[in-house]
Each structure stands twice: as structure tokens, then as C-alpha cells.
């Protein structure tokens, strides 16, 4: 009589182990020389105001890194491709002008009065702030020397149960999934708040496609904005950095659970979005990541019981998983 296996870790324990591995992998990358080189390159990009970020989003929804024509050429060794349409934003344009104002006593800070008791005026050179419209371009609109990166650009490899796994993820998605190239030429996928659907670039490897599906479905589950009459009516509760860290972390955990290693891609992706804050975003989002990953894992296993049996000791070692969806 075969004894029952009782030492299998619970799903919560397995998911925690995977998030711990993610945290350690990102920490190791933070401490590497590659991260320093990456930060040095990123420091050359300007920080934009909330108004400019909105302008960038409206004109180029999938922009990731923007800079002016000369900055791309001189600082990064990249050229803007011919016929690319630039993104218009406001740039500060300070100037100085003379302004007549009351003269103040340096000791009392009170107006200086003349013999008749009237305030004495003086001309003072003052700084004023104006703005002008300038043009910037996203990295996807440029070509040339590669920017320093933290991981691989794209995952490769096949998944033995690809059809069943991708089908289960599609079933679990709260919105339709279309295998169609996103608007941004550099994006592998995107969740469209306005269209309320997910786009995944066709023609990628099976490993990259599964990872991208999970990333974008995580966005749809966690970060969807309300839409009424074709207009987005709400604002994100979390900043973009946190949203990207959460989506990629969920994708990493689910992929690892099913034996698909995305470490080379996911560690760098999370570290890139966490720059300047060490592991702050990741740690603050761990519970959300664990809950969402567990929901997806449960959903996939329930839809593919022949592939991921709940009781592995009852299955024959020679049984081959079905590839039917």
C-alpha cells in the first residue's frame, strides 16, 4: 500500500518562496555593476512635470524614455528616425526683467519713506518664469547605440503545454485578448483602458508570449480604469512604476510556478522600474502580488487538471500531459 504524500508545501508557501526569490534576484541586480551603468544612463533623462507627463501620454501612450533630438544624438549616440512625429511638451524658459517696487529697509524689512512720508521706489532685476513648446522623441522613435539594459531584451524558448496554458490565461482574463501589434513598435503587449482589451504582439516565442499574456492580464485585473461613453473617467490609484512592478512580478511568479523561467527578463524589468527606491515598490506590493498570482495559478490549474493535478502522487509517472485546450 502506497503511503500518501503529506509534505507538499501549500500554495501560499510556494508563492511566498517564489516572491522571496524574486526579491533576492532584484536585490542582487541592484548590487551589480550593470545597475550602476544603467542608473548613469537613466540620469541623463529629464524628470517631467505632471502636466508634461500627461501631454506625453496623450500623444504617445506607450512612451517609456523621451529626450530631445540633440540629447538623443549627443548623450546617447542615437538618431531620430526620418519622418517621426515629435511629442510636444512645455519647457521652462526663465528670463530676467526690471520691476519697480517699494524699497525696503534691510534691517526692519519695512518700506523706506521719503521726507513727505511717501514710499520710496526702486528698480530691481527679478527672475520670471515663462514656458515654450519643445519637441521630444520616445526611444522607440530612435535608432543607434543600445542603451544600457539590466536583462535580456526578449525571452526565447518553447512551452510544452503552450496551447492549454495560453487558453487558460485567455479564459481568466477579465477583458478580450487580441494577438495584434500594440501601437508602440517596441512594446510586446499592452492593456488598453479605453478599448478595455489586451493586445499581445504576434510572432514572439512561446515563453515570451505566455509571460506577456500574464503581465497584461495582471494590469487588466489590478489597474483597469473606469470608462464611460468612450471616455476614461478615473485616475490611477498607483503610479506607473508600482503598476509595472506588480504586473511583471505576478507574471514572474505564475511562470515560475509552472516551470517557465523568466528570471533574466523579469529581474531586470522590476529593477528598472524600481530605480532610485531600491526595493520599496516591490516590498509594498508583495501582498497584492501574492494574492493575484495565487488567483491565476488556481484558475489555470482548475482549467487544466490533466496538466497540473492537485494530487501528483496519484498520477502515473508515464502519463503525458494533454496539449488540447
CSV table of C-alpha atoms in Angstrom, one decimal, residues 64-274:
chain,number,residue,atom,x,y,z
A,64,UNK,CA,9.0,54.9,-21.9
A,65,UNK,CA,12.0,57.2,-22.3
A,66,UNK,CA,11.8,60.6,-24.0
A,67,UNK,CA,14.5,63.2,-24.9
A,68,UNK,CA,15.2,65.9,-27.3
A,69,UNK,CA,16.7,65.4,-30.8
A,70,UNK,CA,20.2,66.7,-29.7
A,71,UNK,CA,20.1,64.8,-26.4
A,72,UNK,CA,19.5,61.5,-28.2
A,73,UNK,CA,22.3,62.3,-30.6
A,74,UNK,CA,25.0,63.7,-28.3
A,75,UNK,CA,24.3,61.9,-25.0
A,76,UNK,CA,23.1,58.5,-26.2
A,77,UNK,CA,24.5,58.1,-29.7
A,78,UNK,CA,21.1,57.6,-31.2
A,79,UNK,CA,19.4,59.3,-34.1
A,80,UNK,CA,15.7,60.1,-34.5
A,81,UNK,CA,14.4,58.1,-37.5
A,82,UNK,CA,13.2,60.0,-40.5
A,83,UNK,CA,9.6,61.2,-40.7
A,84,UNK,CA,9.0,60.6,-36.9
A,85,UNK,CA,6.4,62.9,-35.4
A,86,UNK,CA,7.7,64.5,-32.2
A,87,UNK,CA,6.0,64.9,-28.9
A,88,UNK,CA,5.2,68.5,-27.9
A,89,UNK,CA,5.7,69.5,-24.3
A,90,UNK,CA,6.4,72.7,-22.3
A,91,UNK,CA,9.9,73.6,-21.3
A,92,UNK,CA,10.8,76.3,-18.7
A,93,UNK,CA,12.2,79.4,-20.2
A,94,UNK,CA,13.4,81.7,-17.4
A,95,UNK,CA,14.2,85.3,-18.0
A,96,UNK,CA,15.1,88.4,-16.0
A,97,UNK,CA,13.4,91.8,-16.1
A,98,UNK,CA,13.5,95.0,-14.1
A,99,UNK,CA,10.5,95.6,-11.8
A,100,UNK,CA,9.7,98.8,-9.9
A,101,UNK,CA,8.8,98.1,-6.3
A,102,UNK,CA,8.9,99.7,-2.9
A,103,UNK,CA,12.4,100.0,-1.4
A,104,UNK,CA,12.7,98.0,1.9
A,105,UNK,CA,14.8,98.8,4.9
A,106,UNK,CA,17.3,95.8,5.2
A,107,UNK,CA,17.0,95.9,9.0
A,108,UNK,CA,13.3,96.2,9.5
A,109,UNK,CA,12.0,94.9,6.1
A,110,UNK,CA,9.6,97.9,6.2
A,111,UNK,CA,9.2,100.3,3.3
A,112,UNK,CA,11.6,103.2,3.2
A,113,UNK,CA,9.8,106.6,3.3
A,114,UNK,CA,10.9,109.9,1.8
A,115,UNK,CA,10.7,113.3,3.6
A,116,UNK,CA,7.0,113.5,2.8
A,117,UNK,CA,6.3,110.1,4.2
A,118,UNK,CA,5.7,108.5,0.8
A,119,UNK,CA,7.3,105.1,0.0
A,120,UNK,CA,10.5,105.2,-2.0
A,121,UNK,CA,10.5,103.0,-5.1
A,122,UNK,CA,13.4,101.3,-6.8
A,123,UNK,CA,14.0,99.2,-9.9
A,124,UNK,CA,15.0,95.6,-9.1
A,125,UNK,CA,16.2,92.9,-11.5
A,126,UNK,CA,13.8,89.9,-11.0
A,127,UNK,CA,13.6,86.4,-12.3
A,128,UNK,CA,10.5,85.4,-14.1
A,129,UNK,CA,9.4,82.0,-15.5
A,130,UNK,CA,8.0,81.6,-18.9
A,131,UNK,CA,7.4,78.4,-21.0
A,132,UNK,CA,8.0,77.5,-24.6
A,133,UNK,CA,6.9,74.5,-26.6
A,134,UNK,CA,9.7,72.0,-27.4
A,135,UNK,CA,9.8,68.6,-29.2
A,136,UNK,CA,10.9,65.4,-27.7
A,137,UNK,CA,11.0,61.8,-29.0
A,138,UNK,CA,10.5,58.4,-27.4
A,139,UNK,CA,13.3,55.8,-27.6
A,140,UNK,CA,11.1,53.8,-29.9
A,141,UNK,CA,11.4,56.6,-32.5
A,142,UNK,CA,15.2,56.4,-32.5
A,143,UNK,CA,17.9,54.1,-33.6
A,144,UNK,CA,21.6,53.7,-32.9
A,145,UNK,CA,23.8,52.7,-29.9
A,146,UNK,CA,22.0,50.5,-27.5
A,147,UNK,CA,21.0,51.9,-24.1
A,148,UNK,CA,22.4,50.0,-21.1
A,149,UNK,CA,20.0,47.3,-20.0
A,150,UNK,CA,19.5,45.2,-16.9
A,151,UNK,CA,18.4,41.9,-18.6
A,152,UNK,CA,17.6,40.2,-21.9
A,153,UNK,CA,15.5,42.1,-24.4
A,154,UNK,CA,13.3,39.2,-25.2
A,155,UNK,CA,12.7,35.7,-23.9
A,156,UNK,CA,13.1,32.6,-26.1
A,157,UNK,CA,12.1,29.0,-25.9
A,158,UNK,CA,9.0,26.8,-26.1
A,159,UNK,CA,6.4,25.7,-23.6
A,160,UNK,CA,5.4,22.0,-23.8
A,161,UNK,CA,1.8,22.8,-22.9
A,162,UNK,CA,1.6,26.2,-24.6
A,163,UNK,CA,-1.9,25.8,-26.1
A,164,UNK,CA,-3.5,24.7,-22.9
A,165,UNK,CA,-1.7,27.3,-20.8
A,166,UNK,CA,-2.4,30.2,-23.1
A,167,UNK,CA,-6.0,29.2,-23.4
A,168,UNK,CA,-6.4,29.1,-19.7
A,169,UNK,CA,-4.9,32.6,-19.3
A,170,UNK,CA,-7.3,33.9,-22.0
A,171,UNK,CA,-10.3,32.4,-20.1
A,172,UNK,CA,-9.1,34.1,-16.9
A,173,UNK,CA,-8.6,37.5,-18.5
A,174,UNK,CA,-11.3,40.0,-17.5
A,175,UNK,CA,-11.1,41.5,-21.0
A,176,UNK,CA,-10.7,40.1,-24.5
A,177,UNK,CA,-7.2,39.3,-25.8
A,178,UNK,CA,-6.2,40.2,-29.3
A,179,UNK,CA,-3.0,39.0,-30.9
A,180,UNK,CA,-2.2,42.2,-32.6
A,181,UNK,CA,0.8,44.5,-32.5
A,182,UNK,CA,0.5,47.3,-29.9
A,183,UNK,CA,0.7,50.9,-31.0
A,184,UNK,CA,4.3,51.3,-29.8
A,185,UNK,CA,6.7,49.5,-32.1
A,186,UNK,CA,8.9,48.5,-29.0
A,187,UNK,CA,6.0,47.1,-26.9
A,188,UNK,CA,5.4,43.4,-26.6
A,189,UNK,CA,1.9,43.9,-25.3
A,190,UNK,CA,-0.4,46.4,-23.6
A,191,UNK,CA,-3.6,46.7,-21.8
A,192,UNK,CA,-5.9,49.4,-23.3
A,193,UNK,CA,-8.0,51.1,-20.8
A,194,UNK,CA,-10.1,52.8,-23.4
A,195,UNK,CA,-10.7,49.7,-25.6
A,196,UNK,CA,-10.8,47.5,-22.5
A,197,UNK,CA,-8.8,44.7,-24.1
A,198,UNK,CA,-5.3,43.3,-24.1
A,199,UNK,CA,-3.0,43.4,-27.2
A,200,UNK,CA,-0.2,40.9,-27.5
A,201,UNK,CA,2.3,41.1,-30.3
A,202,UNK,CA,2.1,38.0,-32.5
A,203,UNK,CA,5.2,36.1,-33.6
A,204,UNK,CA,7.1,36.1,-30.3
A,205,UNK,CA,8.4,33.0,-28.7
A,206,UNK,CA,6.1,30.8,-26.7
A,207,UNK,CA,7.9,31.7,-23.4
A,208,UNK,CA,7.7,35.5,-24.2
A,209,UNK,CA,4.1,35.2,-25.2
A,210,UNK,CA,3.0,33.5,-22.0
A,211,UNK,CA,4.9,36.0,-19.9
A,212,UNK,CA,3.4,38.9,-21.8
A,213,UNK,CA,-0.1,37.5,-21.5
A,214,UNK,CA,0.3,37.2,-17.7
A,215,UNK,CA,1.8,40.7,-17.4
A,216,UNK,CA,-1.1,42.4,-19.4
A,217,UNK,CA,-3.8,40.3,-17.8
A,218,UNK,CA,-2.4,41.4,-14.4
A,219,UNK,CA,-2.8,45.0,-15.5
A,220,UNK,CA,-6.4,44.3,-16.5
A,221,UNK,CA,-7.1,42.7,-13.2
A,222,UNK,CA,-5.3,45.2,-10.9
A,223,UNK,CA,-5.1,48.5,-12.7
A,224,UNK,CA,-8.1,49.0,-15.0
A,225,UNK,CA,-9.6,52.5,-15.1
A,226,UNK,CA,-13.3,53.1,-15.4
A,227,UNK,CA,-14.6,54.1,-18.9
A,228,UNK,CA,-18.0,55.7,-19.6
A,229,UNK,CA,-19.2,56.6,-23.1
A,230,UNK,CA,-15.8,56.1,-24.6
A,231,UNK,CA,-14.0,58.3,-22.0
A,232,UNK,CA,-11.7,57.3,-19.2
A,233,UNK,CA,-13.4,58.7,-16.1
A,234,UNK,CA,-10.9,57.9,-13.3
A,235,UNK,CA,-7.2,58.3,-12.4
A,236,UNK,CA,-4.8,55.5,-11.5
A,237,UNK,CA,-4.6,54.8,-7.7
A,238,UNK,CA,-0.9,53.8,-8.1
A,239,UNK,CA,1.9,55.4,-10.0
A,240,UNK,CA,3.2,53.8,-13.2
A,241,UNK,CA,6.3,52.4,-11.6
A,242,UNK,CA,4.3,50.5,-9.0
A,243,UNK,CA,1.9,49.2,-11.6
A,244,UNK,CA,4.7,47.8,-13.8
A,245,UNK,CA,6.4,46.2,-10.8
A,246,UNK,CA,3.2,44.5,-9.8
A,247,UNK,CA,2.3,43.2,-13.3
A,248,UNK,CA,5.8,41.9,-14.0
A,249,UNK,CA,6.1,40.3,-10.6
A,250,UNK,CA,2.8,38.5,-10.9
A,251,UNK,CA,3.9,37.2,-14.4
A,252,UNK,CA,7.2,36.0,-12.9
A,253,UNK,CA,5.6,34.1,-10.0
A,254,UNK,CA,3.0,32.4,-12.2
A,255,UNK,CA,5.5,31.5,-14.9
A,256,UNK,CA,8.0,30.1,-12.3
A,257,UNK,CA,5.2,28.0,-10.7
A,258,UNK,CA,4.6,26.3,-14.0
A,259,UNK,CA,8.3,25.7,-14.7
A,260,UNK,CA,8.8,28.7,-17.1
A,261,UNK,CA,11.9,30.6,-16.0
A,262,UNK,CA,11.7,34.4,-16.8
A,263,UNK,CA,14.4,35.5,-14.3
A,264,UNK,CA,16.7,37.1,-16.9
A,265,UNK,CA,13.9,39.3,-18.1
A,266,UNK,CA,11.8,39.9,-15.0
A,267,UNK,CA,14.5,40.7,-12.6
A,268,UNK,CA,15.8,43.5,-14.9
A,269,UNK,CA,12.3,44.7,-15.6
A,270,UNK,CA,11.4,45.1,-12.0
A,271,UNK,CA,14.8,46.6,-11.1
A,272,UNK,CA,14.4,49.2,-13.9
A,273,UNK,CA,11.0,50.4,-12.7
A,274,UNK,CA,12.3,50.4,-9.1
